């Protein structure tokens, strides 16, 4: 994994800062740095296969989240966000009546349905913005010291967007339609919210209760936008 000398890393066990993840003793001898605070390896995951790290992240392990957020230079949150919104829009679009039986490319209904897709993408983006606004408001009020610079906001936003990766499962859940599709969609939502909670906890080192409250406020903002949209 990326390890530039001048960057500050974090111990994945206790979240204390560390200047390095490993030391190079030359002649091919590398030694993982031990954390001065908890006496455990600063980041054991630098030796792990990415698949193992992904499985640990899916199990919502705080250590895996810290590894990805603090000790790697993964920078795909923007693209992932767009892709997750596309997945959400596509899922909603497929659930519209008559979306799946459009065959004639000249059919004017096809263009109307395409417009529906863009409209649903816009709504999904607005709902995501409302959700994030709710989360940020609670955290800014409860922990103003943790969120006082642009980089703090950027890191939290990155953590939240990355932890939305579970939304990618929406596509297979809808395409392989069966009796339990609705249950699958609910479970995916629950998984994404749990991942979001863990991302907040790890980024700001806050309690489960506060991160739960932030998620709840985010959902309230999202629901408020939904009702405003449907009232019109
Ligand atoms: Zn430590």
PDB file of C-alpha atoms and ligand atoms in Angstrom:
ATOM      1  CA  UNK A   1       0.000   0.000   0.000  1.00  0.00           C
ATOM      2  CA  UNK A   2       1.025   3.625  -0.503  1.00  0.00           C
ATOM      3  CA  UNK A   3       3.389   4.826   2.186  1.00  0.00           C
ATOM      4  CA  UNK A   4       4.953   8.234   1.690  1.00  0.00           C
ATOM      5  CA  UNK A   5       7.390   9.162   4.444  1.00  0.00           C
ATOM      6  CA  UNK A   6       6.110  12.670   5.127  1.00  0.00           C
ATOM      7  CA  UNK A   7       2.498  11.659   5.708  1.00  0.00           C
ATOM      8  CA  UNK A   8       0.983  11.002   9.101  1.00  0.00           C
ATOM      9  CA  UNK A   9      -0.644   7.623   9.464  1.00  0.00           C
ATOM     10  CA  UNK A  10      -2.898   6.247  12.170  1.00  0.00           C
ATOM     11  CA  UNK A  11      -2.726   3.102  14.259  1.00  0.00           C
ATOM     12  CA  UNK A  12      -5.659   0.948  13.157  1.00  0.00           C
ATOM     13  CA  UNK A  13      -6.142  -0.383  16.695  1.00  0.00           C
ATOM     14  CA  UNK A  14      -6.137   2.772  18.832  1.00  0.00           C
ATOM     15  CA  UNK A  15      -6.239   5.556  16.194  1.00  0.00           C
ATOM     16  CA  UNK A  16      -3.089   7.272  17.523  1.00  0.00           C
ATOM     17  CA  UNK A  17      -0.918   8.986  14.900  1.00  0.00           C
ATOM     18  CA  UNK A  18       2.234   7.339  13.614  1.00  0.00           C
ATOM     19  CA  UNK A  19       4.989   8.652  11.332  1.00  0.00           C
ATOM     20  CA  UNK A  20       5.426   5.356   9.484  1.00  0.00           C
ATOM     21  CA  UNK A  21       3.745   2.039   8.803  1.00  0.00           C
ATOM     22  CA  UNK A  22       6.947   0.049   8.374  1.00  0.00           C
ATOM     23  CA  UNK A  23      10.690   0.558   8.532  1.00  0.00           C
ATOM     24  CA  UNK A  24      13.001  -0.403   5.690  1.00  0.00           C
ATOM     25  CA  UNK A  25      16.221  -1.878   7.087  1.00  0.00           C
ATOM     26  CA  UNK A  26      17.673  -2.279   3.568  1.00  0.00           C
ATOM     27  CA  UNK A  27      18.663  -5.568   1.899  1.00  0.00           C
ATOM     28  CA  UNK A  28      14.980  -6.451   1.616  1.00  0.00           C
ATOM     29  CA  UNK A  29      14.339  -6.393   5.372  1.00  0.00           C
ATOM     30  CA  UNK A  30      11.095  -4.616   6.251  1.00  0.00           C
ATOM     31  CA  UNK A  31       9.626  -4.457   9.726  1.00  0.00           C
ATOM     32  CA  UNK A  32       6.085  -3.370  10.582  1.00  0.00           C
ATOM     33  CA  UNK A  33       6.073  -0.440  13.010  1.00  0.00           C
ATOM     34  CA  UNK A  34       4.685  -1.129  16.479  1.00  0.00           C
ATOM     35  CA  UNK A  35       2.343   1.511  17.942  1.00  0.00           C
ATOM     36  CA  UNK A  36       3.856   3.330  20.947  1.00  0.00           C
ATOM     37  CA  UNK A  37       0.425   3.689  22.506  1.00  0.00           C
ATOM     38  CA  UNK A  38      -1.126   0.199  22.291  1.00  0.00           C
ATOM     39  CA  UNK A  39       1.990  -1.873  21.496  1.00  0.00           C
ATOM     40  CA  UNK A  40       0.268  -3.535  18.519  1.00  0.00           C
ATOM     41  CA  UNK A  41       1.299  -3.292  14.836  1.00  0.00           C
ATOM     42  CA  UNK A  42       0.318   0.175  13.518  1.00  0.00           C
ATOM     43  CA  UNK A  43      -1.291  -1.349  10.416  1.00  0.00           C
ATOM     44  CA  UNK A  44      -1.231  -5.131   9.990  1.00  0.00           C
ATOM     45  CA  UNK A  45      -3.332  -4.776   6.819  1.00  0.00           C
ATOM     46  CA  UNK A  46      -0.385  -3.520   4.745  1.00  0.00           C
ATOM     47  CA  UNK A  47       0.605  -7.192   4.498  1.00  0.00           C
ATOM     48  CA  UNK A  48      -2.908  -8.437   3.731  1.00  0.00           C
ATOM     49  CA  UNK A  49      -4.535  -9.234   0.417  1.00  0.00           C
ATOM     50  CA  UNK A  50      -7.071  -6.551  -0.695  1.00  0.00           C
ATOM     51  CA  UNK A  51      -9.825  -9.214  -0.732  1.00  0.00           C
ATOM     52  CA  UNK A  52      -9.238  -9.942   2.980  1.00  0.00           C
ATOM     53  CA  UNK A  53      -9.342  -6.197   3.702  1.00  0.00           C
ATOM     54  CA  UNK A  54     -12.620  -5.899   1.768  1.00  0.00           C
ATOM     55  CA  UNK A  55     -14.141  -8.823   3.717  1.00  0.00           C
ATOM     56  CA  UNK A  56     -13.054  -7.192   6.993  1.00  0.00           C
ATOM     57  CA  UNK A  57     -14.586  -3.885   5.842  1.00  0.00           C
ATOM     58  CA  UNK A  58     -17.821  -5.715   4.955  1.00  0.00           C
ATOM     59  CA  UNK A  59     -17.845  -7.097   8.500  1.00  0.00           C
ATOM     60  CA  UNK A  60     -17.700  -3.428   9.594  1.00  0.00           C
ATOM     61  CA  UNK A  61     -14.393  -3.838  11.443  1.00  0.00           C
ATOM     62  CA  UNK A  62     -13.133  -0.446  12.605  1.00  0.00           C
ATOM     63  CA  UNK A  63      -9.525  -1.512  11.919  1.00  0.00           C
ATOM     64  CA  UNK A  64     -10.268  -2.097   8.223  1.00  0.00           C
ATOM     65  CA  UNK A  65     -12.011   1.295   7.988  1.00  0.00           C
ATOM     66  CA  UNK A  66      -9.029   3.047   9.621  1.00  0.00           C
ATOM     67  CA  UNK A  67      -6.646   1.283   7.235  1.00  0.00           C
ATOM     68  CA  UNK A  68      -8.556   2.460   4.150  1.00  0.00           C
ATOM     69  CA  UNK A  69      -9.229   6.007   5.376  1.00  0.00           C
ATOM     70  CA  UNK A  70      -5.960   6.919   7.051  1.00  0.00           C
ATOM     71  CA  UNK A  71      -3.245   4.639   5.687  1.00  0.00           C
ATOM     72  CA  UNK A  72      -4.005   4.345   1.972  1.00  0.00           C
ATOM     73  CA  UNK A  73      -4.386   6.883  -0.804  1.00  0.00           C
ATOM     74  CA  UNK A  74      -7.642   5.451  -2.177  1.00  0.00           C
ATOM     75  CA  UNK A  75      -9.318   8.294  -4.031  1.00  0.00           C
ATOM     76  CA  UNK A  76     -12.349   6.798  -5.722  1.00  0.00           C
ATOM     77  CA  UNK A  77     -15.095   8.323  -3.550  1.00  0.00           C
ATOM     78  CA  UNK A  78     -16.248  10.797  -6.243  1.00  0.00           C
ATOM     79  CA  UNK A  79     -16.638   8.151  -8.932  1.00  0.00           C
ATOM     80  CA  UNK A  80     -18.134   5.696  -6.440  1.00  0.00           C
ATOM     81  CA  UNK A  81     -20.707   8.320  -5.414  1.00  0.00           C
ATOM     82  CA  UNK A  82     -21.821   8.837  -9.042  1.00  0.00           C
ATOM     83  CA  UNK A  83     -21.940   5.083  -9.598  1.00  0.00           C
ATOM     84  CA  UNK A  84     -24.016   4.497  -6.424  1.00  0.00           C
ATOM     85  CA  UNK A  85     -26.454   7.232  -7.511  1.00  0.00           C
ATOM     86  CA  UNK A  86     -26.742   5.570 -10.940  1.00  0.00           C
ATOM     87  CA  UNK A  87     -27.494   2.257  -9.200  1.00  0.00           C
ATOM     88  CA  UNK A  88     -30.188   3.910  -7.074  1.00  0.00           C
ATOM     89  CA  UNK A  89     -31.722   5.668 -10.092  1.00  0.00           C
ATOM     90  CA  UNK A  90     -31.685   2.446 -12.121  1.00  0.00           C
ATOM     91  CA  UNK A  91     -33.291   0.474  -9.262  1.00  0.00           C
ATOM     92  CA  UNK A  92     -36.091   3.039  -8.945  1.00  0.00           C
ATOM     93  CA  UNK A  93     -36.452   3.304 -12.730  1.00  0.00           C
ATOM     94  CA  UNK A  94     -36.883  -0.479 -13.085  1.00  0.00           C
ATOM     95  CA  UNK A  95     -39.638  -0.364 -10.474  1.00  0.00           C
ATOM     96  CA  UNK A  96     -41.620   2.183 -12.533  1.00  0.00           C
ATOM     97  CA  UNK A  97     -44.562   0.523 -14.290  1.00  0.00           C
ATOM     98  CA  UNK A  98     -43.736  -0.431 -17.900  1.00  0.00           C
ATOM     99  CA  UNK A  99     -39.974   0.317 -17.761  1.00  0.00           C
ATOM    100  CA  UNK A 100     -38.842  -3.187 -18.615  1.00  0.00           C
ATOM    101  CA  UNK A 101     -40.865  -3.780 -21.807  1.00  0.00           C
ATOM    102  CA  UNK A 102     -39.535  -1.004 -24.058  1.00  0.00           C
ATOM    103  CA  UNK A 103     -38.274  -2.589 -27.273  1.00  0.00           C
ATOM    104  CA  UNK A 104     -38.850  -0.155 -30.165  1.00  0.00           C
ATOM    105  CA  UNK A 105     -35.992   2.417 -30.329  1.00  0.00           C
ATOM    106  CA  UNK A 106     -38.216   4.805 -32.299  1.00  0.00           C
ATOM    107  CA  UNK A 107     -40.895   4.656 -29.678  1.00  0.00           C
ATOM    108  CA  UNK A 108     -41.544   8.113 -28.192  1.00  0.00           C
ATOM    109  CA  UNK A 109     -42.303   6.442 -24.835  1.00  0.00           C
ATOM    110  CA  UNK A 110     -38.680   5.277 -24.766  1.00  0.00           C
ATOM    111  CA  UNK A 111     -37.476   8.893 -24.679  1.00  0.00           C
ATOM    112  CA  UNK A 112     -39.985   9.716 -21.969  1.00  0.00           C
ATOM    113  CA  UNK A 113     -38.671   6.783 -19.946  1.00  0.00           C
ATOM    114  CA  UNK A 114     -35.069   7.923 -20.470  1.00  0.00           C
ATOM    115  CA  UNK A 115     -36.058  11.327 -19.137  1.00  0.00           C
ATOM    116  CA  UNK A 116     -37.549   9.491 -16.128  1.00  0.00           C
ATOM    117  CA  UNK A 117     -34.154   7.920 -15.482  1.00  0.00           C
ATOM    118  CA  UNK A 118     -32.374  11.306 -15.420  1.00  0.00           C
ATOM    119  CA  UNK A 119     -35.126  12.714 -13.200  1.00  0.00           C
ATOM    120  CA  UNK A 120     -34.706   9.798 -10.748  1.00  0.00           C
ATOM    121  CA  UNK A 121     -30.925  10.298 -10.794  1.00  0.00           C
ATOM    122  CA  UNK A 122     -31.455  13.963  -9.848  1.00  0.00           C
ATOM    123  CA  UNK A 123     -33.854  13.006  -7.047  1.00  0.00           C
ATOM    124  CA  UNK A 124     -31.396  10.383  -5.707  1.00  0.00           C
ATOM    125  CA  UNK A 125     -28.613  13.028  -5.752  1.00  0.00           C
ATOM    126  CA  UNK A 126     -30.817  15.535  -3.907  1.00  0.00           C
ATOM    127  CA  UNK A 127     -31.815  12.928  -1.306  1.00  0.00           C
ATOM    128  CA  UNK A 128     -28.163  11.989  -0.772  1.00  0.00           C
ATOM    129  CA  UNK A 129     -27.291  15.672  -0.315  1.00  0.00           C
ATOM    130  CA  UNK A 130     -30.126  16.113   2.215  1.00  0.00           C
ATOM    131  CA  UNK A 131     -28.971  12.993   4.103  1.00  0.00           C
ATOM    132  CA  UNK A 132     -25.349  14.195   4.246  1.00  0.00           C
ATOM    133  CA  UNK A 133     -26.477  17.680   5.336  1.00  0.00           C
ATOM    134  CA  UNK A 134     -28.422  16.156   8.251  1.00  0.00           C
ATOM    135  CA  UNK A 135     -25.430  14.045   9.291  1.00  0.00           C
ATOM    136  CA  UNK A 136     -23.023  17.010   9.107  1.00  0.00           C
ATOM    137  CA  UNK A 137     -25.349  19.327  11.072  1.00  0.00           C
ATOM    138  CA  UNK A 138     -25.575  16.913  14.046  1.00  0.00           C
ATOM    139  CA  UNK A 139     -21.825  16.253  14.053  1.00  0.00           C
ATOM    140  CA  UNK A 140     -20.948  19.973  13.715  1.00  0.00           C
ATOM    141  CA  UNK A 141     -23.219  20.793  16.666  1.00  0.00           C
ATOM    142  CA  UNK A 142     -22.066  17.882  18.841  1.00  0.00           C
ATOM    143  CA  UNK A 143     -18.355  17.904  17.950  1.00  0.00           C
ATOM    144  CA  UNK A 144     -17.387  21.368  16.651  1.00  0.00           C
ATOM    145  CA  UNK A 145     -13.721  20.746  17.583  1.00  0.00           C
ATOM    146  CA  UNK A 146     -13.519  17.606  15.429  1.00  0.00           C
ATOM    147  CA  UNK A 147     -14.862  19.430  12.378  1.00  0.00           C
ATOM    148  CA  UNK A 148     -13.144  22.799  12.279  1.00  0.00           C
ATOM    149  CA  UNK A 149     -11.157  22.658   9.037  1.00  0.00           C
ATOM    150  CA  UNK A 150     -11.801  21.922   5.384  1.00  0.00           C
ATOM    151  CA  UNK A 151      -9.703  18.738   5.576  1.00  0.00           C
ATOM    152  CA  UNK A 152     -11.847  17.402   8.462  1.00  0.00           C
ATOM    153  CA  UNK A 153     -14.988  17.903   6.370  1.00  0.00           C
ATOM    154  CA  UNK A 154     -13.322  16.413   3.293  1.00  0.00           C
ATOM    155  CA  UNK A 155     -12.220  13.301   5.238  1.00  0.00           C
ATOM    156  CA  UNK A 156     -15.674  12.751   6.739  1.00  0.00           C
ATOM    157  CA  UNK A 157     -17.317  13.226   3.345  1.00  0.00           C
ATOM    158  CA  UNK A 158     -14.851  10.785   1.775  1.00  0.00           C
ATOM    159  CA  UNK A 159     -15.529   8.248   4.564  1.00  0.00           C
ATOM    160  CA  UNK A 160     -19.301   8.539   4.126  1.00  0.00           C
ATOM    161  CA  UNK A 161     -19.164   8.276   0.333  1.00  0.00           C
ATOM    162  CA  UNK A 162     -16.802   5.281   0.432  1.00  0.00           C
ATOM    163  CA  UNK A 163     -18.977   3.531   3.015  1.00  0.00           C
ATOM    164  CA  UNK A 164     -21.906   3.745   0.566  1.00  0.00           C
ATOM    165  CA  UNK A 165     -20.297   0.960  -1.502  1.00  0.00           C
ATOM    166  CA  UNK A 166     -23.053  -1.453  -0.414  1.00  0.00           C
ATOM    167  CA  UNK A 167     -25.425   0.380  -2.787  1.00  0.00           C
ATOM    168  CA  UNK A 168     -23.673  -1.388  -5.672  1.00  0.00           C
ATOM    169  CA  UNK A 169     -25.547  -4.523  -4.539  1.00  0.00           C
ATOM    170  CA  UNK A 170     -28.825  -2.840  -5.558  1.00  0.00           C
ATOM    171  CA  UNK A 171     -28.294  -3.757  -9.218  1.00  0.00           C
ATOM    172  CA  UNK A 172     -27.976  -7.566  -8.760  1.00  0.00           C
ATOM    173  CA  UNK A 173     -30.803  -7.469  -6.182  1.00  0.00           C
ATOM    174  CA  UNK A 174     -33.172  -5.891  -8.725  1.00  0.00           C
ATOM    175  CA  UNK A 175     -31.965  -7.713 -11.847  1.00  0.00           C
ATOM    176  CA  UNK A 176     -32.298 -11.173 -10.264  1.00  0.00           C
ATOM    177  CA  UNK A 177     -35.829 -10.447  -9.205  1.00  0.00           C
ATOM    178  CA  UNK A 178     -37.481 -12.935  -6.837  1.00  0.00           C
ATOM    179  CA  UNK A 179     -39.979 -13.080  -3.966  1.00  0.00           C
ATOM    180  CA  UNK A 180     -37.449 -11.635  -1.524  1.00  0.00           C
ATOM    181  CA  UNK A 181     -36.277  -8.653  -3.608  1.00  0.00           C
ATOM    182  CA  UNK A 182     -37.911  -6.123  -1.268  1.00  0.00           C
ATOM    183  CA  UNK A 183     -36.328  -7.802   1.755  1.00  0.00           C
ATOM    184  CA  UNK A 184     -32.929  -7.715  -0.022  1.00  0.00           C
ATOM    185  CA  UNK A 185     -33.340  -3.978  -0.752  1.00  0.00           C
ATOM    186  CA  UNK A 186     -34.139  -3.307   2.928  1.00  0.00           C
ATOM    187  CA  UNK A 187     -31.137  -5.354   4.059  1.00  0.00           C
ATOM    188  CA  UNK A 188     -28.888  -3.408   1.651  1.00  0.00           C
ATOM    189  CA  UNK A 189     -30.194  -0.116   3.092  1.00  0.00           C
ATOM    190  CA  UNK A 190     -29.512  -1.398   6.627  1.00  0.00           C
ATOM    191  CA  UNK A 191     -25.995  -2.488   5.622  1.00  0.00           C
ATOM    192  CA  UNK A 192     -25.248   0.929   4.048  1.00  0.00           C
ATOM    193  CA  UNK A 193     -26.501   2.771   7.163  1.00  0.00           C
ATOM    194  CA  UNK A 194     -24.390   0.528   9.430  1.00  0.00           C
ATOM    195  CA  UNK A 195     -21.341   1.197   7.219  1.00  0.00           C
ATOM    196  CA  UNK A 196     -22.052   4.950   7.367  1.00  0.00           C
ATOM    197  CA  UNK A 197     -22.249   4.761  11.175  1.00  0.00           C
ATOM    198  CA  UNK A 198     -18.947   2.934  11.371  1.00  0.00           C
ATOM    199  CA  UNK A 199     -17.342   5.456   8.984  1.00  0.00           C
ATOM    200  CA  UNK A 200     -18.419   8.341  11.251  1.00  0.00           C
ATOM    201  CA  UNK A 201     -17.190   6.549  14.398  1.00  0.00           C
ATOM    202  CA  UNK A 202     -13.797   5.819  12.874  1.00  0.00           C
ATOM    203  CA  UNK A 203     -13.250   9.235  11.272  1.00  0.00           C
ATOM    204  CA  UNK A 204     -14.185  11.371  14.272  1.00  0.00           C
ATOM    205  CA  UNK A 205     -13.595   8.856  17.099  1.00  0.00           C
ATOM    206  CA  UNK A 206     -17.103   9.394  18.430  1.00  0.00           C
ATOM    207  CA  UNK A 207     -19.484   7.101  20.326  1.00  0.00           C
ATOM    208  CA  UNK A 208     -21.959   4.712  18.684  1.00  0.00           C
ATOM    209  CA  UNK A 209     -24.803   6.795  20.119  1.00  0.00           C
ATOM    210  CA  UNK A 210     -23.666  10.022  18.454  1.00  0.00           C
ATOM    211  CA  UNK A 211     -23.031   8.384  15.088  1.00  0.00           C
ATOM    212  CA  UNK A 212     -26.482   6.743  15.319  1.00  0.00           C
ATOM    213  CA  UNK A 213     -28.027  10.141  16.088  1.00  0.00           C
ATOM    214  CA  UNK A 214     -26.237  11.687  13.090  1.00  0.00           C
ATOM    215  CA  UNK A 215     -27.530   8.927  10.779  1.00  0.00           C
ATOM    216  CA  UNK A 216     -31.042   9.363  12.200  1.00  0.00           C
ATOM    217  CA  UNK A 217     -30.962  13.111  11.521  1.00  0.00           C
ATOM    218  CA  UNK A 218     -29.666  12.413   7.996  1.00  0.00           C
ATOM    219  CA  UNK A 219     -32.626  10.067   7.402  1.00  0.00           C
ATOM    220  CA  UNK A 220     -35.038  12.713   8.738  1.00  0.00           C
ATOM    221  CA  UNK A 221     -33.650  15.306   6.298  1.00  0.00           C
ATOM    222  CA  UNK A 222     -33.943  12.786   3.470  1.00  0.00           C
ATOM    223  CA  UNK A 223     -37.529  11.911   4.459  1.00  0.00           C
ATOM    224  CA  UNK A 224     -38.419  15.630   4.672  1.00  0.00           C
ATOM    225  CA  UNK A 225     -37.151  16.158   1.113  1.00  0.00           C
ATOM    226  CA  UNK A 226     -39.123  13.091  -0.026  1.00  0.00           C
ATOM    227  CA  UNK A 227     -42.366  14.498   1.419  1.00  0.00           C
ATOM    228  CA  UNK A 228     -41.750  17.991   0.009  1.00  0.00           C
ATOM    229  CA  UNK A 229     -41.173  16.406  -3.408  1.00  0.00           C
ATOM    230  CA  UNK A 230     -44.325  14.271  -3.201  1.00  0.00           C
ATOM    231  CA  UNK A 231     -46.498  17.123  -1.880  1.00  0.00           C
ATOM    232  CA  UNK A 232     -45.860  19.121  -5.068  1.00  0.00           C
TER     233      UNK A 232
HETATM  234 ZN1  LIG B   1      -2.128   1.826  18.672  1.00  0.00          ZN
END
